[in-house]
Amino acid sequence: PGAQAVFWLCAGAVRFSVAPVRSWTLIRRSDFRVQPPTMARKDEEAFLLEPICAATRPRRGCGAGGHLLIAVAVAATCIGFAGGLAVSGPGTVTALSTSAETSVNAADLIQGYGAPVPVIGKNVDGGDVTTNFANAEADGQIFFLVRGTFLYETPGSAAKPVAGLLWCGDLAFTLFRGGTEPMGYVGKCVHGIVDGTQPTNFLDKFLDGGGAAQMISSVFSLPDNAFKVLMHTNTGSYRVRFLDDGRDHAPGMPFVRDRDADHSPNATSSFNGVSRFSWITRERAADVLAAKPTDLSPAAFQNVYKHVWDKNHGLADATTETKPSKGG
């Protein structure tokens, strides 16, 4: 249907351009006056063609030569457009290139495809944008399962798939109910790499698995109809931003800048990434960490965060017997 529409549109444009006109003359805006419908339509058409005709045949109107030139231009434009883009079906755009043909079916890949723009306070699935915010306030903590792809700056490096778990607690909410502050919260997080290994102590996921102490802030943005979320590490330049619209997942854009302009061979290089943040329950987090749900209480978070923070700052050997026991 899309290709047919382009064809008939171009055919009509070419037909109009080559139509023989004997007595048309270029007109100025001041020359418009009441005329019979047929003549008025011709004058309007001539006025629309005035810039092109004036360039090709000054003061002589848009005769056959002018129309032929327009027809050639229209035909060339349509051919170029049709050759550069092939529409293969509803929601599917196939880009033609010299290397390979790729196809993306938006209807299958984009959640809420074709849905109308939601009203303020609702997301494309019809849910409330405050769902995750309300759960965080009720539970006093948040669990994210993160999966994505990172690409480091090092020449020759390949994209790297990553997976991790974020546990956020010590949440403090704004005075949003009184209307004096925007709806939002601040808090702390610990991050652990989830790569399929199962340490005997769930704390090792954070301490020995590339664990990092982080901070989190979230605030509702009316223009975005969602909460803007920002996270960063305490001792590095890692940052990630994403929007929370109340659904159980959100795309994020993590990145690390080259730390302190250290270009030595052993320096941690910068990277850009694309990731998916999924809100999960405490029970699901316990399964990922090979722990019990009771091990992941808000009180237990305080102990885990302290040990990860100490390790990040080199204040103590957080991997010794001083680890907090399960259950905090």
mmCIF file of C-alpha atoms in Angstrom:
data_model
loop_
_atom_site.group_PDB
_atom_site.id
_atom_site.type_symbol
_atom_site.label_atom_id
_atom_site.label_comp_id
_atom_site.label_asym_id
_atom_site.label_seq_id
_atom_site.Cartn_x
_atom_site.Cartn_y
_atom_site.Cartn_z
ATOM 1 C CA PRO A 1 0.000 0.000 0.000
ATOM 2 C CA GLY A 2 2.804 2.431 0.799
ATOM 3 C CA ALA A 3 4.587 1.806 -2.500
ATOM 4 C CA GLN A 4 1.325 2.197 -4.439
ATOM 5 C CA ALA A 5 0.614 5.500 -2.711
ATOM 6 C CA VAL A 6 4.056 6.830 -3.637
ATOM 7 C CA PHE A 7 3.582 5.687 -7.255
ATOM 8 C CA TRP A 8 0.220 7.377 -7.770
ATOM 9 C CA LEU A 9 1.362 10.519 -5.989
ATOM 10 C CA CYS A 10 4.358 10.824 -8.270
ATOM 11 C CA ALA A 11 2.301 9.997 -11.373
ATOM 12 C CA GLY A 12 -0.193 12.705 -10.514
ATOM 13 C CA ALA A 13 2.566 15.243 -9.912
ATOM 14 C CA VAL A 14 4.203 14.472 -13.263
ATOM 15 C CA ARG A 15 0.836 14.618 -15.067
ATOM 16 C CA PHE A 16 0.124 18.036 -13.597
ATOM 17 C CA SER A 17 3.594 19.296 -14.472
ATOM 18 C CA VAL A 18 3.388 18.432 -18.187
ATOM 19 C CA ALA A 19 -0.211 19.602 -18.701
ATOM 20 C CA PRO A 20 -0.280 21.983 -21.697
ATOM 21 C CA VAL A 21 -1.169 25.528 -20.716
ATOM 22 C CA ARG A 22 -1.378 28.204 -23.408
ATOM 23 C CA SER A 23 -2.384 31.394 -21.736
ATOM 24 C CA TRP A 24 -1.143 31.202 -18.145
ATOM 25 C CA THR A 25 0.856 34.172 -16.956
ATOM 26 C CA LEU A 26 2.700 34.717 -13.738
ATOM 27 C CA ILE A 27 0.743 36.732 -11.223
ATOM 28 C CA ARG A 28 1.569 38.668 -8.112
ATOM 29 C CA ARG A 29 -0.247 38.522 -4.812
ATOM 30 C CA SER A 30 -1.733 41.983 -5.495
ATOM 31 C CA ASP A 31 -3.273 40.697 -8.751
ATOM 32 C CA PHE A 32 -5.735 38.299 -7.055
ATOM 33 C CA ARG A 33 -9.337 39.263 -7.732
ATOM 34 C CA VAL A 34 -12.707 37.613 -8.000
ATOM 35 C CA GLN A 35 -12.694 35.300 -11.013
ATOM 36 C CA PRO A 36 -14.632 32.300 -12.262
ATOM 37 C CA PRO A 37 -13.683 29.118 -10.361
ATOM 38 C CA THR A 38 -11.788 27.610 -13.297
ATOM 39 C CA MET A 39 -9.677 30.697 -13.943
ATOM 40 C CA ALA A 40 -9.049 31.250 -10.222
ATOM 41 C CA ARG A 41 -7.733 27.710 -9.872
ATOM 42 C CA LYS A 42 -5.384 28.228 -12.829
ATOM 43 C CA ASP A 43 -4.115 31.498 -11.394
ATOM 44 C CA GLU A 44 -3.422 29.843 -8.050
ATOM 45 C CA GLU A 45 -1.532 27.036 -9.774
ATOM 46 C CA ALA A 46 0.488 29.541 -11.754
ATOM 47 C CA PHE A 47 1.316 31.448 -8.590
ATOM 48 C CA LEU A 48 2.552 28.264 -6.903
ATOM 49 C CA LEU A 49 4.803 27.576 -9.883
ATOM 50 C CA GLU A 50 6.037 31.181 -10.085
ATOM 51 C CA PRO A 51 9.479 30.684 -8.439
ATOM 52 C CA ILE A 52 10.429 27.848 -10.815
ATOM 53 C CA CYS A 53 9.017 29.430 -13.930
ATOM 54 C CA ALA A 54 10.611 32.782 -13.210
ATOM 55 C CA ALA A 55 13.991 31.109 -13.052
ATOM 56 C CA THR A 56 13.561 29.294 -16.358
ATOM 57 C CA ARG A 57 11.543 31.718 -18.455
ATOM 58 C CA PRO A 58 11.437 35.231 -16.932
ATOM 59 C CA ARG A 59 8.295 37.258 -17.773
ATOM 60 C CA ARG A 60 7.022 34.601 -20.172
ATOM 61 C CA GLY A 61 4.941 32.456 -17.931
ATOM 62 C CA CYS A 62 5.089 28.754 -17.218
ATOM 63 C CA GLY A 63 4.862 27.340 -20.696
ATOM 64 C CA ALA A 64 5.566 23.830 -21.928
ATOM 65 C CA GLY A 65 9.312 24.204 -21.354
ATOM 66 C CA GLY A 66 8.855 25.212 -17.745
ATOM 67 C CA HIS A 67 6.434 22.392 -17.097
ATOM 68 C CA LEU A 68 8.743 19.873 -18.711
ATOM 69 C CA LEU A 69 11.588 20.963 -16.442
ATOM 70 C CA ILE A 70 9.331 20.609 -13.397
ATOM 71 C CA ALA A 71 8.209 17.164 -14.563
ATOM 72 C CA VAL A 72 11.800 15.981 -14.873
ATOM 73 C CA ALA A 73 12.599 17.258 -11.373
ATOM 74 C CA VAL A 74 9.533 15.608 -9.866
ATOM 75 C CA ALA A 75 10.258 12.305 -11.600
ATOM 76 C CA ALA A 76 13.892 12.302 -10.460
ATOM 77 C CA THR A 77 12.868 13.010 -6.876
ATOM 78 C CA CYS A 78 10.308 10.186 -6.872
ATOM 79 C CA ILE A 79 12.730 7.708 -8.399
ATOM 80 C CA GLY A 80 15.385 8.567 -5.836
ATOM 81 C CA PHE A 81 12.908 8.233 -2.983
ATOM 82 C CA ALA A 82 11.578 4.899 -4.210
ATOM 83 C CA GLY A 83 15.074 3.552 -4.795
ATOM 84 C CA GLY A 84 16.308 4.465 -1.341
ATOM 85 C CA LEU A 85 13.440 3.089 0.702
ATOM 86 C CA ALA A 86 11.285 0.002 0.261
ATOM 87 C CA VAL A 87 8.187 -0.387 2.380
ATOM 88 C CA SER A 88 7.632 -4.104 2.968
ATOM 89 C CA GLY A 89 4.650 -4.144 5.311
ATOM 90 C CA PRO A 90 2.867 -2.420 8.186
ATOM 91 C CA GLY A 91 5.420 -1.301 10.753
ATOM 92 C CA THR A 92 8.305 -2.760 8.732
ATOM 93 C CA VAL A 93 10.921 -0.601 7.050
ATOM 94 C CA THR A 94 13.658 -2.204 4.989
ATOM 95 C CA ALA A 95 16.714 -0.027 4.391
ATOM 96 C CA LEU A 96 18.666 -0.798 1.228
ATOM 97 C CA SER A 97 22.424 -0.400 1.466
ATOM 98 C CA THR A 98 25.501 -1.598 -0.362
ATOM 99 C CA SER A 99 26.480 -3.974 2.458
ATOM 100 C CA ALA A 100 23.403 -5.940 3.485
ATOM 101 C CA GLU A 101 19.644 -5.738 3.768
ATOM 102 C CA THR A 102 18.258 -5.317 7.261
ATOM 103 C CA SER A 103 14.679 -5.409 8.439
ATOM 104 C CA VAL A 104 13.149 -4.110 11.675
ATOM 105 C CA ASN A 105 9.545 -4.918 12.524
ATOM 106 C CA ALA A 106 8.569 -2.105 14.850
ATOM 107 C CA ALA A 107 5.209 -3.690 15.686
ATOM 108 C CA ASP A 108 6.960 -6.726 17.170
ATOM 109 C CA LEU A 109 9.781 -4.906 18.951
ATOM 110 C CA ILE A 110 8.247 -1.722 20.371
ATOM 111 C CA GLN A 111 5.949 -2.200 23.320
ATOM 112 C CA GLY A 112 2.781 -0.143 22.892
ATOM 113 C CA TYR A 113 3.374 0.234 19.142
ATOM 114 C CA GLY A 114 0.639 2.326 17.555
ATOM 115 C CA ALA A 115 -0.940 3.240 20.891
ATOM 116 C CA PRO A 116 -2.117 6.829 21.326
ATOM 117 C CA VAL A 117 -0.112 9.208 23.468
ATOM 118 C CA PRO A 118 -1.182 8.483 27.066
ATOM 119 C CA VAL A 119 -2.742 11.102 29.292
ATOM 120 C CA ILE A 120 -0.668 12.593 32.104
ATOM 121 C CA GLY A 121 -0.228 10.035 34.871
ATOM 122 C CA LYS A 122 -0.702 6.988 32.626
ATOM 123 C CA ASN A 123 1.754 5.005 30.522
ATOM 124 C CA VAL A 124 1.261 3.370 27.122
ATOM 125 C CA ASP A 125 0.048 0.165 28.788
ATOM 126 C CA GLY A 126 -2.677 2.012 30.676
ATOM 127 C CA GLY A 127 -0.941 1.687 34.054
ATOM 128 C CA ASP A 128 -0.046 4.437 36.496
ATOM 129 C CA VAL A 129 3.328 6.133 36.111
ATOM 130 C CA THR A 130 3.612 6.141 39.917
ATOM 131 C CA THR A 131 3.519 2.321 40.274
ATOM 132 C CA ASN A 132 7.246 1.784 40.891
ATOM 133 C CA PHE A 133 7.460 4.932 42.987
ATOM 134 C CA ALA A 134 4.619 3.753 45.239
ATOM 135 C CA ASN A 135 6.178 0.286 45.593
ATOM 136 C CA ALA A 136 9.520 1.816 46.574
ATOM 137 C CA GLU A 137 7.845 3.922 49.246
ATOM 138 C CA ALA A 138 5.930 0.944 50.614
ATOM 139 C CA ASP A 139 8.886 -1.492 50.576
ATOM 140 C CA GLY A 140 11.635 0.930 51.549
ATOM 141 C CA GLN A 141 13.912 -0.554 48.882
ATOM 142 C CA ILE A 142 14.195 -1.360 45.173
ATOM 143 C CA PHE A 143 15.736 -4.239 43.211
ATOM 144 C CA PHE A 144 16.823 -3.904 39.574
ATOM 145 C CA LEU A 145 18.015 -6.642 37.245
ATOM 146 C CA VAL A 146 20.195 -4.991 34.601
ATOM 147 C CA ARG A 147 21.234 -6.421 31.247
ATOM 148 C CA GLY A 148 22.879 -4.609 28.389
ATOM 149 C CA THR A 149 25.844 -4.073 26.107
ATOM 150 C CA PHE A 150 28.950 -1.971 26.768
ATOM 151 C CA LEU A 151 31.571 -0.795 24.295
ATOM 152 C CA TYR A 152 34.925 0.362 25.684
ATOM 153 C CA GLU A 153 37.063 3.056 24.081
ATOM 154 C CA THR A 154 40.150 0.823 23.696
ATOM 155 C CA PRO A 155 41.064 0.384 20.003
ATOM 156 C CA GLY A 156 40.069 -3.046 18.762
ATOM 157 C CA SER A 157 37.750 -3.754 21.673
ATOM 158 C CA ALA A 158 34.477 -5.548 20.976
ATOM 159 C CA ALA A 159 31.071 -4.883 22.475
ATOM 160 C CA LYS A 160 30.602 -6.721 25.762
ATOM 161 C CA PRO A 161 27.325 -8.096 27.171
ATOM 162 C CA VAL A 162 26.864 -7.356 30.863
ATOM 163 C CA ALA A 163 24.408 -8.363 33.577
ATOM 164 C CA GLY A 164 24.081 -7.168 37.131
ATOM 165 C CA LEU A 165 21.789 -6.696 40.081
ATOM 166 C CA LEU A 166 21.167 -3.402 41.873
ATOM 167 C CA TRP A 167 19.868 -3.261 45.421
ATOM 168 C CA CYS A 168 18.794 0.207 46.531
ATOM 169 C CA GLY A 169 17.806 1.179 50.062
ATOM 170 C CA ASP A 170 18.082 3.887 52.700
ATOM 171 C CA LEU A 171 15.475 5.738 50.638
ATOM 172 C CA ALA A 172 14.355 9.220 51.650
ATOM 173 C CA PHE A 173 11.234 10.646 50.004
ATOM 174 C CA THR A 174 10.473 14.284 49.361
ATOM 175 C CA LEU A 175 7.650 16.184 51.056
ATOM 176 C CA PHE A 176 5.558 15.790 47.934
ATOM 177 C CA ARG A 177 2.263 15.277 49.718
ATOM 178 C CA GLY A 178 2.389 18.783 51.091
ATOM 179 C CA GLY A 179 2.962 20.209 47.633
ATOM 180 C CA THR A 180 6.117 22.006 48.724
ATOM 181 C CA GLU A 181 8.522 19.653 46.896
ATOM 182 C CA PRO A 182 8.369 17.625 43.685
ATOM 183 C CA MET A 183 7.501 13.946 43.904
ATOM 184 C CA GLY A 184 10.754 12.014 44.200
ATOM 185 C CA TYR A 185 13.318 10.272 46.399
ATOM 186 C CA VAL A 186 17.038 9.851 47.005
ATOM 187 C CA GLY A 187 18.845 6.746 48.177
ATOM 188 C CA LYS A 188 21.882 4.481 48.103
ATOM 189 C CA CYS A 189 22.565 1.337 46.100
ATOM 190 C CA VAL A 190 24.982 -1.565 45.806
ATOM 191 C CA HIS A 191 25.730 -3.157 42.476
ATOM 192 C CA GLY A 192 26.918 -6.692 41.837
ATOM 193 C CA ILE A 193 27.823 -8.525 38.646
ATOM 194 C CA VAL A 194 25.569 -11.470 37.816
ATOM 195 C CA ASP A 195 27.472 -13.778 35.464
ATOM 196 C CA GLY A 196 26.118 -17.212 36.316
ATOM 197 C CA THR A 197 28.479 -17.938 39.200
ATOM 198 C CA GLN A 198 26.968 -18.713 42.593
ATOM 199 C CA PRO A 199 29.177 -17.663 45.541
ATOM 200 C CA THR A 200 28.516 -19.433 48.826
ATOM 201 C CA ASN A 201 27.708 -16.104 50.490
ATOM 202 C CA PHE A 202 25.330 -13.759 48.670
ATOM 203 C CA LEU A 203 27.398 -10.793 49.857
ATOM 204 C CA ASP A 204 30.198 -11.968 47.553
ATOM 205 C CA LYS A 205 28.014 -10.941 44.636
ATOM 206 C CA PHE A 206 28.650 -7.370 45.678
ATOM 207 C CA LEU A 207 32.082 -7.554 47.305
ATOM 208 C CA ASP A 208 33.882 -9.941 44.968
ATOM 209 C CA GLY A 209 31.836 -9.491 41.815
ATOM 210 C CA GLY A 210 32.801 -5.972 40.885
ATOM 211 C CA GLY A 211 30.543 -4.530 43.548
ATOM 212 C CA ALA A 212 30.176 -0.771 43.760
ATOM 213 C CA ALA A 213 28.415 1.604 46.127
ATOM 214 C CA GLN A 214 26.171 4.003 44.268
ATOM 215 C CA MET A 215 23.649 6.784 44.757
ATOM 216 C CA ILE A 216 20.209 7.139 43.198
ATOM 217 C CA SER A 217 17.785 10.028 42.778
ATOM 218 C CA SER A 218 14.389 10.136 41.111
ATOM 219 C CA VAL A 219 12.009 13.016 40.430
ATOM 220 C CA PHE A 220 8.729 13.226 38.531
ATOM 221 C CA SER A 221 8.948 15.310 35.349
ATOM 222 C CA LEU A 222 5.627 16.566 34.016
ATOM 223 C CA PRO A 223 6.863 17.174 30.427
ATOM 224 C CA ASP A 224 8.172 13.592 30.315
ATOM 225 C CA ASN A 225 5.148 12.124 32.116
ATOM 226 C CA ALA A 226 7.663 9.931 33.957
ATOM 227 C CA PHE A 227 10.238 9.931 36.739
ATOM 228 C CA LYS A 228 13.738 10.931 35.719
ATOM 229 C CA VAL A 229 16.213 8.567 37.398
ATOM 230 C CA LEU A 230 19.929 9.253 37.826
ATOM 231 C CA MET A 231 22.477 6.842 39.318
ATOM 232 C CA HIS A 232 26.224 7.217 39.817
ATOM 233 C CA THR A 233 29.057 5.462 41.596
ATOM 234 C CA ASN A 234 30.634 7.103 44.630
ATOM 235 C CA THR A 235 34.274 6.609 43.690
ATOM 236 C CA GLY A 236 34.211 6.613 39.880
ATOM 237 C CA SER A 237 32.670 8.407 36.953
ATOM 238 C CA TYR A 238 29.982 5.817 36.121
ATOM 239 C CA ARG A 239 26.608 7.404 35.336
ATOM 240 C CA VAL A 240 23.290 6.102 34.073
ATOM 241 C CA ARG A 241 20.039 7.840 33.279
ATOM 242 C CA PHE A 242 16.623 6.434 32.455
ATOM 243 C CA LEU A 243 12.908 7.221 32.679
ATOM 244 C CA ASP A 244 10.529 5.387 35.005
ATOM 245 C CA ASP A 245 7.007 5.481 33.555
ATOM 246 C CA GLY A 246 5.578 2.923 35.959
ATOM 247 C CA ARG A 247 6.157 -0.159 33.806
ATOM 248 C CA ASP A 248 8.359 -3.020 34.998
ATOM 249 C CA HIS A 249 11.293 -2.126 32.756
ATOM 250 C CA ALA A 250 13.028 0.877 31.207
ATOM 251 C CA PRO A 251 15.911 1.438 28.752
ATOM 252 C CA GLY A 252 18.997 3.089 30.206
ATOM 253 C CA MET A 253 22.127 4.781 28.903
ATOM 254 C CA PRO A 254 25.121 4.065 31.169
ATOM 255 C CA PHE A 255 28.510 5.586 30.508
ATOM 256 C CA VAL A 256 31.935 6.131 32.074
ATOM 257 C CA ARG A 257 34.253 8.996 31.197
ATOM 258 C CA ASP A 258 38.017 8.495 31.096
ATOM 259 C CA ARG A 259 38.876 8.756 34.777
ATOM 260 C CA ASP A 260 41.057 11.689 35.748
ATOM 261 C CA ALA A 261 42.576 11.796 32.262
ATOM 262 C CA ASP A 262 44.696 8.763 33.173
ATOM 263 C CA HIS A 263 45.925 7.369 29.852
ATOM 264 C CA SER A 264 48.301 4.767 31.271
ATOM 265 C CA PRO A 265 47.927 1.215 29.890
ATOM 266 C CA ASN A 266 46.321 -0.033 33.111
ATOM 267 C CA ALA A 267 43.788 2.793 33.369
ATOM 268 C CA THR A 268 40.100 1.960 33.329
ATOM 269 C CA SER A 269 38.924 3.154 29.947
ATOM 270 C CA SER A 270 35.676 4.928 29.270
ATOM 271 C CA PHE A 271 32.666 3.211 27.734
ATOM 272 C CA ASN A 272 29.156 3.834 26.499
ATOM 273 C CA GLY A 273 26.351 1.388 26.975
ATOM 274 C CA VAL A 274 22.716 0.536 26.362
ATOM 275 C CA SER A 275 20.898 -1.424 29.036
ATOM 276 C CA ARG A 276 17.512 -2.565 30.256
ATOM 277 C CA PHE A 277 16.552 -1.929 33.869
ATOM 278 C CA SER A 278 13.906 -4.340 35.146
ATOM 279 C CA TRP A 279 12.167 -3.828 38.469
ATOM 280 C CA ILE A 280 12.053 -7.195 40.262
ATOM 281 C CA THR A 281 10.618 -8.418 43.553
ATOM 282 C CA ARG A 282 12.650 -9.245 46.625
ATOM 283 C CA GLU A 283 11.856 -12.933 46.035
ATOM 284 C CA ARG A 284 13.254 -12.772 42.516
ATOM 285 C CA ALA A 285 16.358 -10.955 43.755
ATOM 286 C CA ALA A 286 16.886 -13.618 46.415
ATOM 287 C CA ASP A 287 16.741 -16.293 43.720
ATOM 288 C CA VAL A 288 19.359 -14.478 41.620
ATOM 289 C CA LEU A 289 21.632 -14.027 44.647
ATOM 290 C CA ALA A 290 21.152 -17.585 45.968
ATOM 291 C CA ALA A 291 19.816 -16.093 49.194
ATOM 292 C CA LYS A 292 16.603 -16.071 51.185
ATOM 293 C CA PRO A 293 14.110 -13.196 50.892
ATOM 294 C CA THR A 294 14.631 -12.465 54.585
ATOM 295 C CA ASP A 295 18.329 -11.853 53.815
ATOM 296 C CA LEU A 296 17.332 -8.845 51.724
ATOM 297 C CA SER A 297 15.600 -6.635 54.254
ATOM 298 C CA PRO A 298 16.048 -2.844 54.453
ATOM 299 C CA ALA A 299 18.029 -3.354 57.676
ATOM 300 C CA ALA A 300 20.323 -5.884 55.966
ATOM 301 C CA PHE A 301 20.949 -3.386 53.182
ATOM 302 C CA GLN A 302 22.547 -0.957 55.638
ATOM 303 C CA ASN A 303 25.224 -3.527 56.556
ATOM 304 C CA VAL A 304 25.879 -4.613 52.981
ATOM 305 C CA TYR A 305 26.188 -1.034 51.778
ATOM 306 C CA LYS A 306 28.680 -0.199 54.532
ATOM 307 C CA HIS A 307 30.956 -3.095 53.613
ATOM 308 C CA VAL A 308 30.811 -2.339 49.878
ATOM 309 C CA TRP A 309 31.442 1.346 50.564
ATOM 310 C CA ASP A 310 34.396 0.491 52.831
ATOM 311 C CA LYS A 311 35.902 -1.718 50.158
ATOM 312 C CA ASN A 312 35.468 0.957 47.478
ATOM 313 C CA HIS A 313 37.225 3.495 49.675
ATOM 314 C CA GLY A 314 39.955 1.117 50.844
ATOM 315 C CA LEU A 315 39.027 1.583 54.505
ATOM 316 C CA ALA A 316 38.857 -2.086 55.467
ATOM 317 C CA ASP A 317 39.262 -5.583 54.124
ATOM 318 C CA ALA A 318 35.579 -6.182 53.587
ATOM 319 C CA THR A 319 36.192 -9.708 52.264
ATOM 320 C CA THR A 320 37.352 -11.165 55.597
ATOM 321 C CA GLU A 321 35.355 -12.774 58.378
ATOM 322 C CA THR A 322 33.930 -9.354 59.279
ATOM 323 C CA LYS A 323 31.253 -9.770 56.646
ATOM 324 C CA PRO A 324 27.738 -9.397 58.028
ATOM 325 C CA SER A 325 25.957 -12.688 58.386
ATOM 326 C CA LYS A 326 22.915 -13.502 56.294
ATOM 327 C CA GLY A 327 19.900 -11.712 57.627
ATOM 328 C CA GLY A 328 21.973 -8.643 58.655
#
